[in-house]
Amino acid sequence: AVTPARATPDAMQARIAVFTRGAPAQPGKLELSLPEIVENGNSVPVTVRVASPMTDQEHVRRIAVFTEKNPHPDVLEMVMGPRAGRAQVSFRMRMADSQQISAVAELSDGSFWTATVDVVVALAACLE
């Protein structure tokens, strides 16, 4: 039996609101890199970079990635600090269908920054 996806555009926005504790996330400071056209959704490379000096005074606290059509809207949440040295994370994910992927970063000053990429998937994954 196939379980329906619990992630929807509304569910993704709700999870982002939980992550930001209702604060607005502004575009900028964050770069979300992944192919805009994916032949096979079984292994999609993703990189998130945040423009931050990663000092004690100014650093990234958390990075999260969300999806709107996978079985779960939460893909990744990573906690960082100034000792991370670089505000960057790379990983591979499965994608169930063509969809929007969003990344959000929380900085030490309490601000939230976001980036979104629309991805077209030719061969879907994550169908369970």
Coordinates of N, CA, C and O in Angstrom, one line a residue:
A1 N 0.8 -1.2 0.0 CA 0.0 0.0 0.0 C 0.9 1.2 0.0 O 1.9 1.3 0.7
V2 N 0.4 2.2 -0.7 CA 1.2 3.5 -0.8 C 0.6 4.4 0.2 O -0.6 4.7 0.3
T3 N 1.5 5.0 1.0 CA 1.1 6.0 2.0 C 1.1 7.4 1.3 O 2.1 7.7 0.7
P4 N 0.1 8.2 1.5 CA 0.1 9.5 0.8 C 1.1 10.4 1.5 O 1.4 10.3 2.6
A5 N 1.7 11.3 0.6 CA 2.6 12.2 1.1 C 2.0 13.2 2.2 O 0.9 13.6 2.0
R6 N 2.8 13.4 3.3 CA 2.3 14.3 4.3 C 2.8 15.7 4.0 O 2.3 16.6 4.7
A7 N 3.7 15.8 3.1 CA 4.2 17.2 2.8 C 3.4 17.8 1.7 O 3.1 17.1 0.7
T8 N 3.0 19.0 1.9 CA 2.2 19.7 0.9 C 2.8 21.2 1.0 O 3.5 21.5 1.9
P9 N 2.5 22.0 0.0 CA 3.0 23.4 0.1 C 2.6 24.0 1.4 O 3.4 24.7 2.1
D10 N 1.4 23.8 1.9 CA 0.9 24.4 3.2 C 1.6 23.7 4.4 O 2.0 24.4 5.3
A11 N 1.9 22.4 4.3 CA 2.6 21.8 5.4 C 4.0 22.3 5.4 O 4.6 22.4 6.5
M12 N 4.7 22.5 4.3 CA 6.0 23.0 4.3 C 6.1 24.4 4.9 O 6.9 24.7 5.7
Q13 N 5.1 25.3 4.5 CA 5.1 26.6 5.1 C 4.8 26.6 6.6 O 5.4 27.3 7.4
A14 N 4.0 25.6 7.1 CA 3.7 25.5 8.5 C 5.0 25.0 9.2 O 5.3 25.5 10.3
R15 N 5.8 24.1 8.7 CA 7.0 23.7 9.3 C 8.1 24.8 9.3 O 8.8 24.9 10.3
I16 N 8.1 25.6 8.3 CA 9.0 26.7 8.2 C 8.6 27.7 9.3 O 9.5 28.3 10.1
A17 N 7.3 28.0 9.5 CA 6.9 28.9 10.6 C 7.2 28.3 12.0 O 7.6 29.1 12.9
V18 N 7.2 27.0 12.2 CA 7.6 26.4 13.4 C 9.1 26.7 13.6 O 9.6 27.0 14.7
F19 N 9.9 26.4 12.6 CA 11.4 26.6 12.6 C 11.7 28.1 13.0 O 12.6 28.3 13.8
T20 N 11.0 29.0 12.4 CA 11.3 30.4 12.6 C 10.6 31.0 13.8 O 10.7 32.2 14.1
R21 N 9.8 30.2 14.5 CA 8.9 30.6 15.6 C 8.0 31.8 15.2 O 7.8 32.7 15.9
G22 N 7.6 31.8 13.9 CA 6.7 32.8 13.4 C 7.3 34.0 12.9 O 6.7 34.9 12.3
A23 N 8.6 34.2 13.0 CA 9.3 35.3 12.5 C 9.5 35.3 11.0 O 9.5 34.2 10.4
P24 N 9.5 36.4 10.3 CA 9.6 36.4 8.9 C 11.0 36.0 8.5 O 12.0 36.4 9.1
A25 N 11.1 35.2 7.4 CA 12.4 34.9 6.8 C 12.6 35.7 5.6 O 11.8 35.7 4.7
Q26 N 13.8 36.4 5.5 CA 14.1 37.3 4.4 C 14.9 36.6 3.3 O 15.7 35.8 3.7
P27 N 14.7 36.9 2.1 CA 15.6 36.3 1.0 C 17.0 37.0 1.1 O 17.1 38.1 1.5
G28 N 18.0 36.2 0.8 CA 19.4 36.7 0.8 C 20.2 36.0 1.9 O 19.7 35.2 2.7
K29 N 21.5 36.2 1.9 CA 22.5 35.7 2.8 C 22.6 34.2 2.7 O 23.5 33.6 3.2
L30 N 21.7 33.5 2.0 CA 21.7 32.0 2.0 C 21.6 31.6 0.5 O 20.9 32.1 -0.3
E31 N 22.5 30.6 0.2 CA 22.5 30.1 -1.2 C 22.1 28.6 -1.1 O 22.8 27.8 -0.4
L32 N 21.1 28.3 -1.8 CA 20.7 26.9 -1.9 C 21.0 26.4 -3.3 O 20.5 26.9 -4.3
S33 N 21.9 25.4 -3.4 CA 22.4 24.9 -4.7 C 21.9 23.4 -4.9 O 22.3 22.6 -4.1
L34 N 21.2 23.2 -5.9 CA 20.8 21.9 -6.4 C 20.4 22.0 -7.8 O 20.0 23.1 -8.3
P35 N 20.5 20.9 -8.6 CA 20.1 21.0 -10.0 C 18.6 21.4 -10.1 O 17.8 20.9 -9.4
E36 N 18.3 22.2 -11.1 CA 16.9 22.6 -11.3 C 16.2 21.6 -12.1 O 15.0 21.6 -12.1
I37 N 16.9 20.7 -12.9 CA 16.3 19.6 -13.6 C 17.1 18.4 -13.1 O 18.3 18.3 -13.2
V38 N 16.3 17.4 -12.6 CA 16.9 16.2 -12.0 C 16.3 15.0 -12.9 O 15.1 14.8 -13.0
E39 N 17.2 14.2 -13.4 CA 16.8 13.0 -14.2 C 16.3 11.9 -13.3 O 15.3 11.2 -13.6
N40 N 16.9 11.7 -12.1 CA 16.6 10.7 -11.2 C 16.5 11.2 -9.8 O 17.5 11.7 -9.3
G41 N 15.3 11.1 -9.2 CA 15.1 11.7 -7.9 C 15.6 10.9 -6.7 O 15.5 11.2 -5.5
N42 N 16.3 9.8 -7.0 CA 16.8 8.9 -5.9 C 18.0 9.5 -5.2 O 18.3 9.1 -4.1
S43 N 18.8 10.4 -5.8 CA 20.0 10.9 -5.2 C 20.3 12.3 -5.8 O 21.0 12.4 -6.8
V44 N 19.8 13.3 -5.1 CA 19.9 14.7 -5.6 C 20.9 15.4 -4.7 O 20.7 15.5 -3.5
P45 N 22.0 15.9 -5.2 CA 23.0 16.7 -4.4 C 22.4 18.0 -4.0 O 21.9 18.8 -4.9
V46 N 22.6 18.4 -2.8 CA 22.1 19.7 -2.2 C 23.2 20.3 -1.4 O 23.9 19.6 -0.6
T47 N 23.5 21.6 -1.6 CA 24.4 22.4 -0.8 C 23.7 23.6 -0.3 O 23.1 24.3 -1.1
V48 N 23.9 23.9 0.9 CA 23.4 25.2 1.5 C 24.6 25.9 2.1 O 25.3 25.4 2.9
R49 N 24.7 27.2 1.7 CA 25.8 28.0 2.2 C 25.2 29.3 2.7 O 24.3 29.9 2.1
V50 N 25.7 29.8 3.8 CA 25.2 31.0 4.4 C 26.4 32.0 4.5 O 27.5 31.6 5.0
A51 N 26.2 33.2 4.1 CA 27.2 34.3 4.1 C 27.3 34.7 5.6 O 26.5 35.5 6.1
S52 N 28.3 34.2 6.3 CA 28.5 34.6 7.7 C 30.0 34.4 8.0 O 30.6 33.4 7.6
P53 N 30.6 35.3 8.8 CA 32.0 35.2 9.2 C 32.2 34.1 10.2 O 33.4 33.7 10.5
M54 N 31.2 33.6 10.8 CA 31.2 32.5 11.8 C 32.2 32.9 13.0 O 33.0 32.1 13.4
T55 N 32.0 34.1 13.5 CA 32.7 34.5 14.7 C 31.8 34.4 15.9 O 30.6 34.1 15.8
D56 N 32.3 34.6 17.1 CA 31.5 34.5 18.3 C 30.3 35.5 18.3 O 29.3 35.2 18.8
Q57 N 30.6 36.7 17.7 CA 29.5 37.7 17.7 C 28.5 37.5 16.5 O 27.4 37.9 16.6
E58 N 29.0 36.9 15.4 CA 28.1 36.8 14.3 C 28.3 35.4 13.6 O 29.4 35.1 13.0
H59 N 27.3 34.5 13.8 CA 27.4 33.2 13.3 C 26.0 32.6 13.0 O 25.0 33.2 13.3
V60 N 26.0 31.4 12.3 CA 24.8 30.7 12.0 C 24.5 29.8 13.2 O 25.3 29.0 13.6
R61 N 23.2 29.8 13.7 CA 22.8 28.9 14.7 C 22.2 27.6 14.2 O 22.6 26.5 14.6
R62 N 21.4 27.8 13.2 CA 20.7 26.6 12.6 C 20.5 26.8 11.1 O 20.2 27.9 10.6
I63 N 20.5 25.6 10.4 CA 20.1 25.6 9.0 C 19.1 24.5 8.9 O 19.3 23.4 9.4
A64 N 18.0 24.7 8.1 CA 17.0 23.7 7.9 C 16.6 23.7 6.4 O 16.7 24.7 5.7
V65 N 16.3 22.5 5.9 CA 15.8 22.4 4.5 C 14.4 21.7 4.5 O 14.2 20.7 5.3
F66 N 13.5 22.2 3.7 CA 12.1 21.8 3.7 C 11.7 21.5 2.2 O 12.2 22.1 1.3
T67 N 10.8 20.5 2.1 CA 10.3 20.2 0.8 C 8.7 20.1 0.8 O 8.1 19.9 1.9
E68 N 8.1 20.4 -0.4 CA 6.7 20.5 -0.4 C 6.0 19.2 -0.9 O 4.8 19.1 -0.8
K69 N 6.7 18.2 -1.4 CA 6.0 17.0 -1.9 C 6.6 15.7 -1.5 O 6.1 14.7 -2.0
N70 N 7.6 15.7 -0.7 CA 8.1 14.4 -0.2 C 7.2 13.9 0.9 O 6.3 14.6 1.3
P71 N 7.4 12.6 1.3 CA 6.6 12.1 2.4 C 6.6 13.0 3.7 O 5.6 13.0 4.4
H72 N 7.7 13.7 3.9 CA 7.8 14.5 5.1 C 8.3 15.9 4.7 O 9.3 15.9 3.9
P73 N 7.8 17.0 5.2 CA 8.3 18.3 4.8 C 9.7 18.6 5.3 O 10.4 19.4 4.7
D74 N 10.1 18.0 6.5 CA 11.4 18.3 7.0 C 12.4 17.4 6.4 O 12.3 16.2 6.4
V75 N 13.5 17.9 5.8 CA 14.5 17.2 5.2 C 15.7 17.1 6.1 O 16.3 16.1 6.3
L76 N 16.1 18.3 6.6 CA 17.3 18.4 7.4 C 17.2 19.6 8.4 O 16.7 20.6 8.0
E77 N 17.7 19.4 9.6 CA 17.9 20.5 10.5 C 19.3 20.3 11.2 O 19.5 19.3 11.7
M78 N 20.1 21.3 11.0 CA 21.5 21.3 11.5 C 21.8 22.4 12.5 O 21.4 23.6 12.2
V79 N 22.4 22.1 13.6 CA 22.7 23.1 14.6 C 24.2 23.4 14.4 O 25.0 22.5 14.3
M80 N 24.5 24.7 14.4 CA 25.9 25.1 14.2 C 26.3 26.2 15.3 O 25.5 26.6 16.0
G81 N 27.6 26.5 15.3 CA 28.1 27.5 16.2 C 29.3 28.1 15.5 O 29.7 27.7 14.5
P82 N 29.9 29.1 16.2 CA 31.1 29.8 15.6 C 32.3 28.8 15.3 O 33.1 29.1 14.4
R83 N 32.4 27.8 16.1 CA 33.5 26.8 15.9 C 33.3 26.0 14.6 O 34.2 25.2 14.3
A84 N 32.2 26.0 14.0 CA 32.0 25.3 12.7 C 32.9 25.8 11.6 O 33.3 25.0 10.7
G85 N 33.4 27.0 11.7 CA 34.3 27.5 10.8 C 33.7 28.0 9.5 O 34.1 29.0 9.0
R86 N 32.7 27.3 9.0 CA 32.1 27.7 7.7 C 30.6 27.3 7.8 O 30.3 26.2 8.2
A87 N 29.8 28.2 7.4 CA 28.3 27.9 7.4 C 27.9 27.2 6.1 O 27.4 27.9 5.2
Q88 N 28.2 25.9 6.0 CA 27.9 25.2 4.8 C 27.6 23.8 5.1 O 28.2 23.2 6.0
V89 N 26.6 23.2 4.4 CA 26.3 21.8 4.6 C 25.9 21.2 3.2 O 25.3 21.9 2.4
S90 N 26.5 20.0 2.9 CA 26.2 19.3 1.7 C 25.7 17.9 2.0 O 26.2 17.3 2.9
F91 N 24.7 17.5 1.2 CA 24.1 16.2 1.4 C 23.4 15.8 0.2 O 23.3 16.5 -0.8
R92 N 22.8 14.5 0.2 CA 22.0 14.0 -0.9 C 20.6 13.7 -0.4 O 20.5 13.3 0.7
M93 N 19.6 14.0 -1.2 CA 18.3 13.7 -0.8 C 17.5 13.0 -1.9 O 17.9 13.1 -3.1
R94 N 16.4 12.3 -1.5 CA 15.5 11.8 -2.5 C 14.4 12.7 -2.7 O 14.0 13.4 -1.8
M95 N 13.9 12.8 -3.9 CA 12.8 13.7 -4.2 C 11.6 12.9 -4.9 O 11.8 12.2 -5.9
A96 N 10.5 13.1 -4.3 CA 9.3 12.3 -4.8 C 8.7 12.8 -6.1 O 8.1 12.1 -6.8
D97 N 8.9 14.1 -6.4 CA 8.3 14.7 -7.6 C 8.9 16.1 -7.8 O 9.6 16.6 -7.0
S98 N 8.5 16.7 -8.9 CA 8.9 18.1 -9.2 C 8.3 18.9 -8.0 O 7.1 18.8 -7.7
Q99 N 9.1 19.8 -7.5 CA 8.6 20.6 -6.3 C 9.5 21.7 -6.0 O 10.6 21.9 -6.6
Q100 N 9.1 22.5 -5.0 CA 9.9 23.6 -4.4 C 10.7 23.1 -3.2 O 10.1 22.4 -2.4
I101 N 12.0 23.4 -3.1 CA 12.8 23.1 -2.0 C 13.2 24.4 -1.3 O 13.6 25.4 -2.1
S102 N 13.0 24.6 0.0 CA 13.4 25.8 0.7 C 14.4 25.5 1.8 O 14.3 24.5 2.4
A103 N 15.3 26.4 1.9 CA 16.3 26.4 3.0 C 16.1 27.6 3.9 O 15.9 28.7 3.3
V104 N 16.3 27.5 5.2 CA 16.2 28.6 6.1 C 17.3 28.5 7.1 O 17.7 27.5 7.5
A105 N 17.9 29.7 7.3 CA 19.0 29.8 8.3 C 18.7 30.8 9.4 O 18.1 31.8 9.1
E106 N 19.0 30.4 10.6 CA 18.8 31.3 11.8 C 20.2 31.8 12.1 O 21.1 31.0 12.4
L107 N 20.4 33.1 12.2 CA 21.7 33.7 12.6 C 21.7 34.1 14.1 O 20.6 34.1 14.7
S108 N 22.9 34.3 14.6 CA 23.0 34.6 16.0 C 22.3 35.9 16.5 O 22.0 36.0 17.6
D109 N 22.0 36.8 15.5 CA 21.3 38.0 15.9 C 19.7 37.8 15.9 O 19.0 38.7 16.1
G110 N 19.3 36.5 15.7 CA 17.9 36.2 15.7 C 17.2 36.3 14.4 O 16.0 36.1 14.3
S111 N 17.9 36.8 13.3 CA 17.3 36.9 12.0 C 17.2 35.6 11.3 O 18.0 34.7 11.6
F112 N 16.3 35.5 10.4 CA 16.1 34.3 9.6 C 16.2 34.7 8.1 O 15.6 35.7 7.7
W113 N 16.9 33.8 7.3 CA 17.2 34.1 5.9 C 16.8 32.8 5.2 O 16.9 31.7 5.7
T114 N 16.3 33.0 3.9 CA 15.8 31.9 3.2 C 16.2 32.0 1.7 O 16.5 33.0 1.2
A115 N 16.1 30.8 1.1 CA 16.3 30.7 -0.4 C 15.4 29.5 -0.8 O 15.2 28.5 -0.1
T116 N 14.9 29.6 -2.0 CA 14.0 28.6 -2.6 C 14.4 28.2 -4.0 O 14.8 29.1 -4.8
V117 N 14.3 27.0 -4.4 CA 14.6 26.5 -5.7 C 13.5 25.6 -6.2 O 13.0 24.8 -5.5
D118 N 13.0 25.9 -7.4 CA 12.0 25.0 -8.1 C 12.8 23.9 -8.8 O 13.7 24.2 -9.6
V119 N 12.5 22.7 -8.6 CA 13.2 21.5 -9.2 C 12.2 20.7 -10.0 O 11.1 20.3 -9.5
V120 N 12.6 20.3 -11.2 CA 11.8 19.4 -12.0 C 12.4 18.1 -12.0 O 13.6 17.9 -12.2
V121 N 11.7 17.0 -11.6 CA 12.2 15.7 -11.4 C 11.6 14.8 -12.5 O 10.3 14.7 -12.6
A122 N 12.4 14.2 -13.3 CA 11.9 13.3 -14.4 C 11.5 11.9 -13.9 O 10.4 11.4 -14.2
L123 N 12.3 11.3 -13.0 CA 12.0 10.0 -12.5 C 11.9 10.2 -11.0 O 12.9 10.4 -10.3
A124 N 10.7 10.0 -10.4 CA 10.5 10.3 -9.0 C 11.0 9.2 -8.1 O 11.2 8.0 -8.5
A125 N 11.3 9.5 -6.9 CA 11.7 8.6 -5.8 C 10.8 8.9 -4.6 O 9.8 9.6 -4.7
C126 N 11.0 8.3 -3.4 CA 10.3 8.6 -2.2 C 8.8 8.3 -2.4 O 8.0 9.0 -1.9
L127 N 8.4 7.2 -3.0 CA 7.0 6.9 -3.2 C 6.4 6.1 -2.1 O 5.2 5.9 -2.1
E128 N 7.2 5.7 -1.1 CA 6.6 4.9 0.0 C 5.8 5.7 0.9 O 5.8 6.8 1.1

